XYZ file of C-alpha atoms in Angstrom:
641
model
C 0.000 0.000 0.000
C 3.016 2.292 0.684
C 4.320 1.168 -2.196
C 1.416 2.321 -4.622
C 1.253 5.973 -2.282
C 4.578 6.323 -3.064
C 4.687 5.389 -7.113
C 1.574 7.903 -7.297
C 3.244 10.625 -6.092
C 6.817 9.596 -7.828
C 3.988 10.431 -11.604
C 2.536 13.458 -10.069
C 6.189 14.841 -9.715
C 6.831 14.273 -13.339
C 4.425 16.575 -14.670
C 5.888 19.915 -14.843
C 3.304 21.883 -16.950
C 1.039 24.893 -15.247
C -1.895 22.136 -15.172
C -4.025 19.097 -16.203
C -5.375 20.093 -19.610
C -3.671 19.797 -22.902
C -3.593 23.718 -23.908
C -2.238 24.881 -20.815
C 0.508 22.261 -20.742
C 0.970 23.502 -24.665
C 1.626 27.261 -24.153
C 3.501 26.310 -20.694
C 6.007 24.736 -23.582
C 5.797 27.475 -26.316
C 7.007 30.051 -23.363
C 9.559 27.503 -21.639
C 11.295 25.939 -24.153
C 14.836 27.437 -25.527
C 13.909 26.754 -29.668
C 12.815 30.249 -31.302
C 10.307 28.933 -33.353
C 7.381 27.761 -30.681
C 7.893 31.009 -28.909
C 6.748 32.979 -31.533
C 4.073 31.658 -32.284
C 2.311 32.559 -28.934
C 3.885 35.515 -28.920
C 3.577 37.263 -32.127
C -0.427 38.255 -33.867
C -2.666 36.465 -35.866
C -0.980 37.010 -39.029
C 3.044 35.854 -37.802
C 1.630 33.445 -35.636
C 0.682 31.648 -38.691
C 3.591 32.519 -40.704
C 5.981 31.386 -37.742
C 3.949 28.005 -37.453
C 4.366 27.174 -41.141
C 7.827 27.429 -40.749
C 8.472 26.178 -38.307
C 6.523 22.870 -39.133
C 8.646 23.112 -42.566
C 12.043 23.284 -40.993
C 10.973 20.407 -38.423
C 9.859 18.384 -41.226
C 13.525 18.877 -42.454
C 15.029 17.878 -39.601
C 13.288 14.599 -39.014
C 14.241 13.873 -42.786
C 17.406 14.788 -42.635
C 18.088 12.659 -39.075
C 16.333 9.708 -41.061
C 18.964 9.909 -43.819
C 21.334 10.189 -41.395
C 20.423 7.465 -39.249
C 19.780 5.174 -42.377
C 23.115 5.598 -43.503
C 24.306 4.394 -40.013
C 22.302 1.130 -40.044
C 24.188 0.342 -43.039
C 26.715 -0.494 -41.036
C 29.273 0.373 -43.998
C 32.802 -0.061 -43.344
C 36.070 1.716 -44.882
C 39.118 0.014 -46.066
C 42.340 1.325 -44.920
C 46.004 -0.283 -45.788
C 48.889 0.383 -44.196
C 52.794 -1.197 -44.461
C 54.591 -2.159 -41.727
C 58.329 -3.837 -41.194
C 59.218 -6.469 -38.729
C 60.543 -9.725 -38.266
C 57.763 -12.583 -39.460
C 57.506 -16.097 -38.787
C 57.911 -18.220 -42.004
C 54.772 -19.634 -43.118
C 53.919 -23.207 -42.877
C 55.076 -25.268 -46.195
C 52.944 -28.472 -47.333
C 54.358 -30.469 -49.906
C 53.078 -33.389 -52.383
C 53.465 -35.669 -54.486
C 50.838 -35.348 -58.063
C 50.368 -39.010 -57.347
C 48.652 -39.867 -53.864
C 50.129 -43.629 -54.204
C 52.589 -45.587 -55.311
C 51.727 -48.079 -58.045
C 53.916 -50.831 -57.080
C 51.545 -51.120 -53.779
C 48.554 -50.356 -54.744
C 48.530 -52.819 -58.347
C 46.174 -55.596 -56.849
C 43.659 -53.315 -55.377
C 43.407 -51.421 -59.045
C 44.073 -54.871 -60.979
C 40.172 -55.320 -61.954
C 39.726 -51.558 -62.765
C 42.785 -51.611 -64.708
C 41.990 -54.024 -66.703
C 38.382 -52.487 -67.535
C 40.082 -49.272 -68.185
C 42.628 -50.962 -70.989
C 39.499 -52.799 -72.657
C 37.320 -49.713 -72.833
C 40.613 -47.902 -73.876
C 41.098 -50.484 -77.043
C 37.445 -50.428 -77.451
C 37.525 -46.348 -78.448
C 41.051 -45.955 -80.241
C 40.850 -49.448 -82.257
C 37.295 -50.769 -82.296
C 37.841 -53.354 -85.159
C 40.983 -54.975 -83.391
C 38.914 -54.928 -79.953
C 36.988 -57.767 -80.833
C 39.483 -59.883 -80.935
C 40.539 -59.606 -77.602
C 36.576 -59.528 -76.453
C 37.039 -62.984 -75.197
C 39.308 -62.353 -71.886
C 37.936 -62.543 -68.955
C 36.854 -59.429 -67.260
C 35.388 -58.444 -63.566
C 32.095 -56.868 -64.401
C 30.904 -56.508 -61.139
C 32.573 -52.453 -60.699
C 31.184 -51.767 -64.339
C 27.883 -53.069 -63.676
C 27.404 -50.023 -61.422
C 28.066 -47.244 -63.224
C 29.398 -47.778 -66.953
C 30.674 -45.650 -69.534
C 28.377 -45.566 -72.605
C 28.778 -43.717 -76.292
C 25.287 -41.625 -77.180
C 24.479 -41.303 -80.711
C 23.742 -37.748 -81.038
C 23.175 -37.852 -85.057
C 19.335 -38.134 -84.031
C 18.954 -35.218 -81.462
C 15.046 -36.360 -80.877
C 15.804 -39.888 -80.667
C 19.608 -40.446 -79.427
C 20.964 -44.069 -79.078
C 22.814 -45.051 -75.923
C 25.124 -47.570 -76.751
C 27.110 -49.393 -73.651
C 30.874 -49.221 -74.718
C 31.600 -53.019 -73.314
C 27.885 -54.241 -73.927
C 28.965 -57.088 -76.648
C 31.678 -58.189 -74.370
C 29.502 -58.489 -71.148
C 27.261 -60.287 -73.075
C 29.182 -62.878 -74.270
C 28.971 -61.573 -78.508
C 32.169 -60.546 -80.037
C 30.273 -60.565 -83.271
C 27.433 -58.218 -82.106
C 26.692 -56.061 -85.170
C 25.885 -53.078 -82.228
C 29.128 -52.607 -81.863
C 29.665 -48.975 -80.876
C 33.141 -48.979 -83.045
C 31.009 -50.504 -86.615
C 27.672 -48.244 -85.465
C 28.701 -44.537 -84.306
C 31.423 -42.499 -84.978
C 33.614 -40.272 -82.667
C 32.067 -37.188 -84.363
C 28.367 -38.253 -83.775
C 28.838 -39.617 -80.403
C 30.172 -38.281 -77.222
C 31.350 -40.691 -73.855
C 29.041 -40.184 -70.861
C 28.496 -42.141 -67.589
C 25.561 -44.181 -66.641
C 24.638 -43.373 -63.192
C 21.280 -45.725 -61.644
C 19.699 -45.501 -58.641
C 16.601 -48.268 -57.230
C 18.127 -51.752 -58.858
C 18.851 -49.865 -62.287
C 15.556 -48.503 -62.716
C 16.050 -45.057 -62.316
C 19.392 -43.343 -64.238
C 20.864 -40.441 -65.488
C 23.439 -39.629 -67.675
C 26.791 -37.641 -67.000
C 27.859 -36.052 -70.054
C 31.511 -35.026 -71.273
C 32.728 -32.812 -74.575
C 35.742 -35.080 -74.461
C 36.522 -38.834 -74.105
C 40.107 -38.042 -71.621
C 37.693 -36.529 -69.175
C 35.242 -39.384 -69.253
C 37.599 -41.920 -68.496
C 39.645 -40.032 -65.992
C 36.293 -38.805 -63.986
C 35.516 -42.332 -64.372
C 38.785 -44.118 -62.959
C 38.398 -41.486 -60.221
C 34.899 -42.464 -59.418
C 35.577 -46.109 -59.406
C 38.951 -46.029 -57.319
C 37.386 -43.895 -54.761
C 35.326 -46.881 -53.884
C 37.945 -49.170 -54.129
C 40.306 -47.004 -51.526
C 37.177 -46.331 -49.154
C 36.993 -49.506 -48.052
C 41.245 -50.105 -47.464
C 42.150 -48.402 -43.990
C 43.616 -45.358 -43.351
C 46.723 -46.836 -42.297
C 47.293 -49.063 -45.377
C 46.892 -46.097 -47.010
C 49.528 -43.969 -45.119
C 51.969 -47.127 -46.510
C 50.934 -47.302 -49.932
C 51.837 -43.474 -50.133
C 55.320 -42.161 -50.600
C 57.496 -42.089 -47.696
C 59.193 -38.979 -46.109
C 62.729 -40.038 -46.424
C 61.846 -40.593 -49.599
C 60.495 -37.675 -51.049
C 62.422 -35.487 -49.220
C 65.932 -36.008 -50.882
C 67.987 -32.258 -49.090
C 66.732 -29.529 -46.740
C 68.281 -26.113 -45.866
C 66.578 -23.636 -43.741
C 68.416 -20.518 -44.023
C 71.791 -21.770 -42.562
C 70.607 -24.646 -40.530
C 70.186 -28.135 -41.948
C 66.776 -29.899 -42.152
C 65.566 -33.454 -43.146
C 62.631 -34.983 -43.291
C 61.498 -35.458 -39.234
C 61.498 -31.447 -39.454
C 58.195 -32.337 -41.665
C 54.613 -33.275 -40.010
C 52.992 -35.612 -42.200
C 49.305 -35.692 -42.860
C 47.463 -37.929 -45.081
C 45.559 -35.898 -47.947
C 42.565 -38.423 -49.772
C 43.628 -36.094 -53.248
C 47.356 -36.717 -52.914
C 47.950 -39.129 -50.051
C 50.769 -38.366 -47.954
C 51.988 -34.552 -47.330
C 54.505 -33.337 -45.213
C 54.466 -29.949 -43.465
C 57.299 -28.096 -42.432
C 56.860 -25.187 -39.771
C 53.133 -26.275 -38.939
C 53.289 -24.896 -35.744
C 51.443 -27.451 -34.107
C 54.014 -29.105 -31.601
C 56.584 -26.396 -31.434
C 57.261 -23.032 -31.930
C 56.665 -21.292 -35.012
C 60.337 -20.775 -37.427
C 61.285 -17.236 -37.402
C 62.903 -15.935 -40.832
C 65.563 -14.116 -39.930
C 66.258 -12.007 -43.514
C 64.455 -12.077 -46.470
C 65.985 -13.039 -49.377
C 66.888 -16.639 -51.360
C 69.212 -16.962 -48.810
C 67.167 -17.069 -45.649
C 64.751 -19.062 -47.181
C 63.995 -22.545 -47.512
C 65.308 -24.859 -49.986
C 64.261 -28.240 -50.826
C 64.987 -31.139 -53.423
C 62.320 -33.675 -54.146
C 62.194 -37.235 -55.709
C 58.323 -37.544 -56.564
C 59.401 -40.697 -57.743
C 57.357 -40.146 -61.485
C 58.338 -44.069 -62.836
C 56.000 -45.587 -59.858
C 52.676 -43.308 -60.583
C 49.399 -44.826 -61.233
C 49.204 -44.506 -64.865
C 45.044 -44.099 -65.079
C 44.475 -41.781 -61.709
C 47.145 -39.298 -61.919
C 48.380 -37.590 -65.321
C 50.282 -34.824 -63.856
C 53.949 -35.208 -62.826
C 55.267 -32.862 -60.262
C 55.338 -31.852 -56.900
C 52.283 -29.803 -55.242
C 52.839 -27.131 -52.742
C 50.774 -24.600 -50.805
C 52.203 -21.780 -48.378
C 49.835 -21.108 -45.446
C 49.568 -20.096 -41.972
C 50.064 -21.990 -38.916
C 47.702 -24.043 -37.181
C 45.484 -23.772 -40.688
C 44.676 -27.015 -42.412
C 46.295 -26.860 -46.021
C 43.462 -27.691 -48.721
C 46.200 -28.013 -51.047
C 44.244 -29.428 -53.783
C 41.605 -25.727 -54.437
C 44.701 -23.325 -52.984
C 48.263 -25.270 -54.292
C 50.488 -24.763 -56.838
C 52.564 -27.051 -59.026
C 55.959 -27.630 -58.904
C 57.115 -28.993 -62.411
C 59.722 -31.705 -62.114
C 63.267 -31.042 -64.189
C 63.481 -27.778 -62.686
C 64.335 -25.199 -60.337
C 61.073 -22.972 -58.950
C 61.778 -20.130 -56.415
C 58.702 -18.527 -54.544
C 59.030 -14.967 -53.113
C 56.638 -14.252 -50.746
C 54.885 -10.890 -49.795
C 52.138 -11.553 -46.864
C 49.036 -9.904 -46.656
C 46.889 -9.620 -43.309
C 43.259 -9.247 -43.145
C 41.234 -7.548 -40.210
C 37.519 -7.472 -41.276
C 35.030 -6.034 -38.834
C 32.468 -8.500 -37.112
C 28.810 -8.239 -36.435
C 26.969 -5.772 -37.509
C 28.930 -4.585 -40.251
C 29.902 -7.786 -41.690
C 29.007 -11.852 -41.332
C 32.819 -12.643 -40.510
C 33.416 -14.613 -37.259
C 36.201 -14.702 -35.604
C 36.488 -18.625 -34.339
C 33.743 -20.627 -36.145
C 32.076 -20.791 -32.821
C 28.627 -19.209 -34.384
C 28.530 -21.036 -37.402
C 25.537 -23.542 -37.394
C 28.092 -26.253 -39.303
C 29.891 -28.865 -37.817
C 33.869 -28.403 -38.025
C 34.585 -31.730 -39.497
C 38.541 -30.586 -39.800
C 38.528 -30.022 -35.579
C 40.146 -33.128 -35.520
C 43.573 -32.034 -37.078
C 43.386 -29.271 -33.825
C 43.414 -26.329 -36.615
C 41.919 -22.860 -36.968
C 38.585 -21.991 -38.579
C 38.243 -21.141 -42.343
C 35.784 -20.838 -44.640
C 37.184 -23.773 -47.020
C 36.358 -26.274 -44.158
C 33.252 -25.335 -43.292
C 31.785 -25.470 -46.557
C 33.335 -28.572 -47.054
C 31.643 -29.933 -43.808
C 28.351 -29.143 -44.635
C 28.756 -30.667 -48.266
C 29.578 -34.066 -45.863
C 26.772 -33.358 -43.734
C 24.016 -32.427 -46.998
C 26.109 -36.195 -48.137
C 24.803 -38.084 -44.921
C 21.737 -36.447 -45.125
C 20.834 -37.598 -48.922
C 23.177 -40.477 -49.330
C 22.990 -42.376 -46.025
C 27.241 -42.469 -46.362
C 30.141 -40.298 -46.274
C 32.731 -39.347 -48.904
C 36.060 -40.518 -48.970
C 37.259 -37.068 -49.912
C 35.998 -35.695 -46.788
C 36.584 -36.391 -43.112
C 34.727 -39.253 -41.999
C 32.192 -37.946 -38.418
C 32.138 -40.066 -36.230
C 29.902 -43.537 -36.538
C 29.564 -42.885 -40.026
C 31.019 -45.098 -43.009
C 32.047 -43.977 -46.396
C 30.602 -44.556 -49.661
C 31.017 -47.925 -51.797
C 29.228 -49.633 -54.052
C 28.937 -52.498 -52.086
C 27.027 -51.163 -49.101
C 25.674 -48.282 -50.761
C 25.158 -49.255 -54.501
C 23.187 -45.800 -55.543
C 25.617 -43.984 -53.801
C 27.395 -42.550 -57.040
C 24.248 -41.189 -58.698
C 23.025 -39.325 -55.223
C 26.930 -38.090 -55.300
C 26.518 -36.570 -58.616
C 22.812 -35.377 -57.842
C 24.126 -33.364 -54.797
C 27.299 -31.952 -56.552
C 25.061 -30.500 -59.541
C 22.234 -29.268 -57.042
C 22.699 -25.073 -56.878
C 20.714 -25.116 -53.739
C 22.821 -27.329 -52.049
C 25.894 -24.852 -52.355
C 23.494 -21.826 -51.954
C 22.484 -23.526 -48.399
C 26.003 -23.896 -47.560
C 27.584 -20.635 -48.620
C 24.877 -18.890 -46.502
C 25.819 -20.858 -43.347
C 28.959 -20.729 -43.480
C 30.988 -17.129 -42.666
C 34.648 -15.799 -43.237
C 36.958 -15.584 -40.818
C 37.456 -12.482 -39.510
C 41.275 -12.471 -39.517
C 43.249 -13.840 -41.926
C 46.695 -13.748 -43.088
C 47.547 -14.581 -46.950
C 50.541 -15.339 -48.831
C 51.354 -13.913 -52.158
C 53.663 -15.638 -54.544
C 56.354 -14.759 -57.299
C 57.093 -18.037 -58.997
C 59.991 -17.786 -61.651
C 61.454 -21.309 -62.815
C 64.416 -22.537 -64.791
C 65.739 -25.759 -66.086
C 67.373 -27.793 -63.278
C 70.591 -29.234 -63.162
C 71.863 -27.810 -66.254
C 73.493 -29.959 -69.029
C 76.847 -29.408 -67.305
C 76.507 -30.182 -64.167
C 73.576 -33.138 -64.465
C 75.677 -35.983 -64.612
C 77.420 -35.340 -61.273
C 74.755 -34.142 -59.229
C 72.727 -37.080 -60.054
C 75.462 -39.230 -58.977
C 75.642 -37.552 -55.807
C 71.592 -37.621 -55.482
C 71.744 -41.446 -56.062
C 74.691 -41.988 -53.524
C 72.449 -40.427 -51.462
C 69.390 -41.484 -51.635
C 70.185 -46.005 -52.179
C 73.884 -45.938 -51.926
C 74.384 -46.706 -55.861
C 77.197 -45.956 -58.011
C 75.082 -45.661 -60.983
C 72.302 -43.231 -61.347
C 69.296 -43.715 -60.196
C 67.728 -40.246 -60.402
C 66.499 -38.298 -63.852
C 65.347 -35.229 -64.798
C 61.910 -36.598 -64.964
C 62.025 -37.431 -61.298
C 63.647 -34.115 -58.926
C 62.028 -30.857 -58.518
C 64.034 -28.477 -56.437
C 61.828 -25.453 -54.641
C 63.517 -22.186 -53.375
C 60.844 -20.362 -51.002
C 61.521 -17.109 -49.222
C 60.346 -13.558 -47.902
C 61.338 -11.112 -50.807
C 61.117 -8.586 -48.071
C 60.010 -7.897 -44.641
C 57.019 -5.186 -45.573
C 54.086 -6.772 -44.597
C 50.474 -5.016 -45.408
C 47.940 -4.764 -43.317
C 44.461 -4.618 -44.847
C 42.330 -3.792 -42.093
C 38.635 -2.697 -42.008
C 36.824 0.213 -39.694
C 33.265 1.408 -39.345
C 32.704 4.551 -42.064
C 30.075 5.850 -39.526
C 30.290 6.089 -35.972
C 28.308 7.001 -33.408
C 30.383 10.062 -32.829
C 29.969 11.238 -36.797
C 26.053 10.204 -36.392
C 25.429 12.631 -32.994
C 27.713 15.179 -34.192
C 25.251 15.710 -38.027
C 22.364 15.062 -35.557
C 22.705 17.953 -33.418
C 24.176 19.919 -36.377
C 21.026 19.658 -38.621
C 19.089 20.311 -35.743
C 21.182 23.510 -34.765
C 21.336 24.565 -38.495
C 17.158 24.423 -38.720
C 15.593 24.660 -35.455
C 18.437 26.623 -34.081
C 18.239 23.993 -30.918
C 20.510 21.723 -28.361
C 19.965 18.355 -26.520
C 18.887 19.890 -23.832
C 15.754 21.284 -26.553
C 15.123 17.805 -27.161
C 15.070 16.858 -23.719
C 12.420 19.594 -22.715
C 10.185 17.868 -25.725
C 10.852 14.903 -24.018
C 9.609 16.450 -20.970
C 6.346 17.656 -22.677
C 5.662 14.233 -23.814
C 5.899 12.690 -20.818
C 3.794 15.237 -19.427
C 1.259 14.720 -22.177
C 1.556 10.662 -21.848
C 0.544 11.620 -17.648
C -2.223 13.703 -18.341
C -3.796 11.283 -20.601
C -3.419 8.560 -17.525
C -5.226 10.434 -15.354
C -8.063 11.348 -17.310
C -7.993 7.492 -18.537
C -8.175 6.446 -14.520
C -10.659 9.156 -13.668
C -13.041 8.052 -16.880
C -12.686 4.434 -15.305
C -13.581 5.425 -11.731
C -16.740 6.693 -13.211
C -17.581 4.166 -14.826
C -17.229 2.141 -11.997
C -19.066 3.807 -10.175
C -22.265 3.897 -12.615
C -21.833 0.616 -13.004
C -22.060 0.247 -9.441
C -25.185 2.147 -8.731
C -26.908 0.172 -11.268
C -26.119 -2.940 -9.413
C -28.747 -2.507 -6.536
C -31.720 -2.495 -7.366
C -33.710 -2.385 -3.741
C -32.331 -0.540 -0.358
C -28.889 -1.086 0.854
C -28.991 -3.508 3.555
C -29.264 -2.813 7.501
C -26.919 -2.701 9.888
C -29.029 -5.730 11.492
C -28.462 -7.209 8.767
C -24.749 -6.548 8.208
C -24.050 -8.039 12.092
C -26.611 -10.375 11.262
C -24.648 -11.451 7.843
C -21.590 -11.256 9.197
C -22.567 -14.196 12.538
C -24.774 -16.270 10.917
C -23.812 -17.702 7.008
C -26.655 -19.223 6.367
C -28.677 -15.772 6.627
C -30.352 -14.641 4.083
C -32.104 -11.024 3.681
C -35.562 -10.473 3.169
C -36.450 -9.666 -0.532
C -38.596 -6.763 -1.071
C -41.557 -8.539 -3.703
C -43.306 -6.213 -5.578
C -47.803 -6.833 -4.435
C -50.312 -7.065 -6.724
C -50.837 -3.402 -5.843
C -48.703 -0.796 -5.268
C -51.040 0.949 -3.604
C -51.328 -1.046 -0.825
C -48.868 0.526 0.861
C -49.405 4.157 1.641
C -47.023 4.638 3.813
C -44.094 3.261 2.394
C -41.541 6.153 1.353
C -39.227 6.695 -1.116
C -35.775 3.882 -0.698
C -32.772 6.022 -0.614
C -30.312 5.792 -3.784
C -27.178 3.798 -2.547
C -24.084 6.144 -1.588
C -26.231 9.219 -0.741
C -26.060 11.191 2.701
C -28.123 10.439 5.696
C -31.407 12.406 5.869
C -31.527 15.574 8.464
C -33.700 14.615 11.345
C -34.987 17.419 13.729
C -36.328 14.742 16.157
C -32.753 13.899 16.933
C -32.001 17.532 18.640
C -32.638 19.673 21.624
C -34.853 22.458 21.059
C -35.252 25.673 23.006
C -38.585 25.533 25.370
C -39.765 28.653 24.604
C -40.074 27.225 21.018
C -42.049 24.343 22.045
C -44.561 26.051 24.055
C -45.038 28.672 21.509
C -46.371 25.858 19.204
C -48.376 24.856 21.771
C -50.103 28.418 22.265
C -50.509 28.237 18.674
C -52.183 25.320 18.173
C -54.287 25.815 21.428
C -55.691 29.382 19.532
């Protein structure tokens, strides 16, 4: 109850106006208030009291628009770009290095054996198609071309095009067939395309290709993905090419290096890489000049005699500069390394500062992205590549039921092959071709909000030279197997020179356009400018408003009270009950008051008076007071005349 006393007279101290009505509290304003405008127009005439309001509802009508452009432009939340150069000493970057060919062929030959063999028949059957048939009687495994085959389509007939299955007469036992593809369709009138079948066969689709190389290879690739998904990841790591290796000579700056400097890390697109200067179990290199010097130098054997001829047709060495603790996707960022010669990298660095929310959708540690980090596993930073790569693995699960081998596996999940999953190839190539799939993910997923990128000068030359070949592949060989003959080619080193070309670093860094500081200060200048006012203007009309807001409260509450009260009057209809009956009431619950009826007559009762209306005063009764004597007999003289 104190409480509600108190609150009530807290809102009858906020209004500061000469009354309760509207017009008063009005002209209390126009007199009070520090603008020039409201002032004259109470105290001017008729005549400039209009002229005065006009303008000044014109330049208030300015105002607001001019704050609304203003605070539009703020909402934008637009940012400016600013780039500066600065010099220190930088930590090298991290290095990862491949081989073009994830495996080596000498370990891997039974697992491809089958496919090979597929691959040479449908090979014969496309260059040579009349020799083909005599060799249509080997035995081949059928069982990995059964589920997705390569096929010619006859396009000679655009309304009706014949699909023609490129080892059909072989599978079925006919080296005769007069459907050969080679006797019926020409390499002008057909092109190569993939068969891919979902539901037993009975529902399929056709890849298409403008040339037969890319058929075959997207093919090969297809088919030894789902060999190599079901081999484990360690059999993998072993059928890859080994560190020592690979890595034939290391020199960082002055200091010697081999290959346990190097993290390794198995890549499904190139099996094993090595990393040097990862930054994941010690201390980040520091470079200590730039120049070739100070760099790093390396000499490679990617081993090009022992590729797999059908999965990999480049030779060379694949490399990707990138920061530490950042997982290399070496395979969309990379560059080659062309075997036979000598390729030196300058590096400038670049860092990024974008601003985060509101101005941009950048975050800063992948914490508020709705995507699983399927690359947490490898204990490395947040970046844009791996999310959307997680959430083309989760959209994978989702639709396919299995996992791709190119992408981490989550947890209690198996990857994709045709003998678990036999439709998983045609939801594969469904879901890469699907725009709203990568819509979906590019939406989710958010750039990081600092980054740091390396740019590259690559210049190359032919390395060794004639002269000196012979003896350093002598020395490369001693090396390497302890022979006295040669053992290395040209075809088979790359050597990579990587370095800072100098210490400038840039610094690309973003900052809000519009402030709150720029945003008050044209605020209170367009309001100065038109209305020739300050804050403390706007905080008298937020005075006035308030007041206005209380008045209305009042009246609201004393229009309610009325009511009430009408409402309450109408309520009883007879007299309000006794006291009796109050005490009576109040002792005994089970009383009930006597109910006036209404007789047959109302003029049965004479005597009965008038009932009182509820919540009027008591009457005045005379009998209830003394009265002088003299009075009393003088009305008794009178009435005795």
């Amino acid at each position: 109850m104190h409480l509600k006393k108190y609150l009530r007279k807290c809102l009858h101290r906020l209004q500061k106006g000469p009354g309760y009505t509207y017009k008063e509290l009005l002209v209390w304003y126009c007199n009070n208030t520090n603008t020039h405008g409201p002032k004259r127009i109470i105290c001017e005439g008729p005549k400039k009291k209009a002229m005065w309001f006009l303008i000044t509802l014109l330049f208030t009508s300015l105002v607001c628009w001019q704050w609304g452009v203003f605070i539009r432009t703020y909402l934008s939340w637009e940012v400016s770009v600013s780039l500066s150069i600065g010099f220190k000493t930088m930590d090298f970057p991290a290095v990862t290095i491949c081989n073009a060919s994830p495996f080596q062929y000498s370990k891997v030959k039974h697992l491809l054996k089958d496919l090979d063999e597929l691959m040479e028949a449908v090979l014969e059957r496309i260059l040579a198609p009349e020799q083909s048939y005599a060799n249509a009687t080997r035995t081949l495994n059928f069982t990995i071309w059964n589920d997705t085959p390569l096929v010619l389509i006859d396009e000679r007939k655009p309304s009706r095009p014949v699909v023609l299955d490129l080892l059909g007469d072989v599978h079925n036992g006919s080296a005769s067939s007069s459907s050969a593809p080679g006797r019926t369709c020409t390499a002008q009138g057909c092109k190569v395309a993939m068969r891919l079948c979902r539901l037993n066969g009975t529902v399929c689709t056709f890849r298409n290709f403008t040339s037969a190389t890319q058929a075959l290879m997207e093919w090969y690739l297809l088919q030894a993905t789902n060999i190599f998904s079901q081999v484990p990841r360690h059999k993998l790591v072993e059928m890859g090419y080994p560190a020592e290796r690979l890595i034939l000579a290391c020199l960082f700056g002055p200091e010697p290096c081999n290959y346990r400097n190097f993290t390794s890390i198995f890549h499904p697109d190139y099996g094993n890489c090595y990393i040097f200067n990862w930054g994941m179990t010690e201390k980040a290199l520091p470079s200590a000049n730039p120049g070739a010097e100070f760099g790093l130098k390396l000499i490679l054997d990617i081993g090009q005699e022992d590729y797999v001829p059908f999965l990999t047709s480049t030779a060379g060495a694949r490399l990707l500069l990138h920061g530490q603790r950042s997982y290399p996707f070496i395979k969309d960022e990379g560059i080659y390394a062309m075997s036979g010669t000598e390729t030196s990298i300058g590096v400038l660095v670049d860092k990024l500062e974008r601003k985060g929310e509101p101005y941009s959708q950048c975050t800063v540690n992948g914490s508020d992205v709705p995507v699983r980090n399927l690359y947490s596993d490898y204990n490395t930073t947040y970046s844009i590549q791996a999310c959307i790569r997680s959430c083309f693995q989760e959209h994978m699960i989702q639709n396919c039921s299995c996992a791709h081998f190119l992408y981490p596996l989550p947890h209690g999940e198996r990857y994709c092959n045709n003998r678990e999953f036999p439709d998983w190839a045609y939801c594969y190539s469904h879901l890469c071709m699907s725009v709203a799939q990568r819509e979906t993910c590019i939406n989710m997923c958010k750039e990081s909000c600092n980054d740091t990128q390396y740019k590259m000068t690559i210049s190359m030359a032919d390395w060794p030279s004639e002269a000196s070949e012979d003896w350093i592949f002598h020395v490369l060989s001693q090396e390497r197997d302890q022979s006295t003959n040669i053992t290395l080619n040209r075809k088979g080193v790359v050597k990579l020179n990587i370095y800072f070309q100098e210490f400038n670093y840039r610094t690309i860094e973003e900052s809000a356009a519009n402030n709150i500081v720029w945003l008050l200060s044209n605020l209170g200048g367009q309001f100065g400018f038109w209305m020739g006012g300050s804050v403390l203007c706007l905080i008298e009309f937020g005075e006035i408003l308030i007041d206005f807001v209380w008045i209305t409260i009042i009246k609201l509450v004393a229009f309610a009270k009325s009511l009430r009260q009408r409402r309450a009057q109408a309520h009883y209809a007879g007299p309000p009950p006794t006291v009796a009956e109050l005490v009576e009431a109040h002792t005994n619950f089970g009383f009930q008051p006597d109910v006036a009826r209404p007789g047959p007559d109302p003029g049965t009762y004479p005597d009965e008076q008038t009932l009182p209306i509820p919540g009027t005063p008591p009457p005045n009764y005379d009998s209830l007071r003394l009265q002088p004597l003299d009075v009393i007999e003088s009305d008794s003289e009178g009435d005795a005349i």
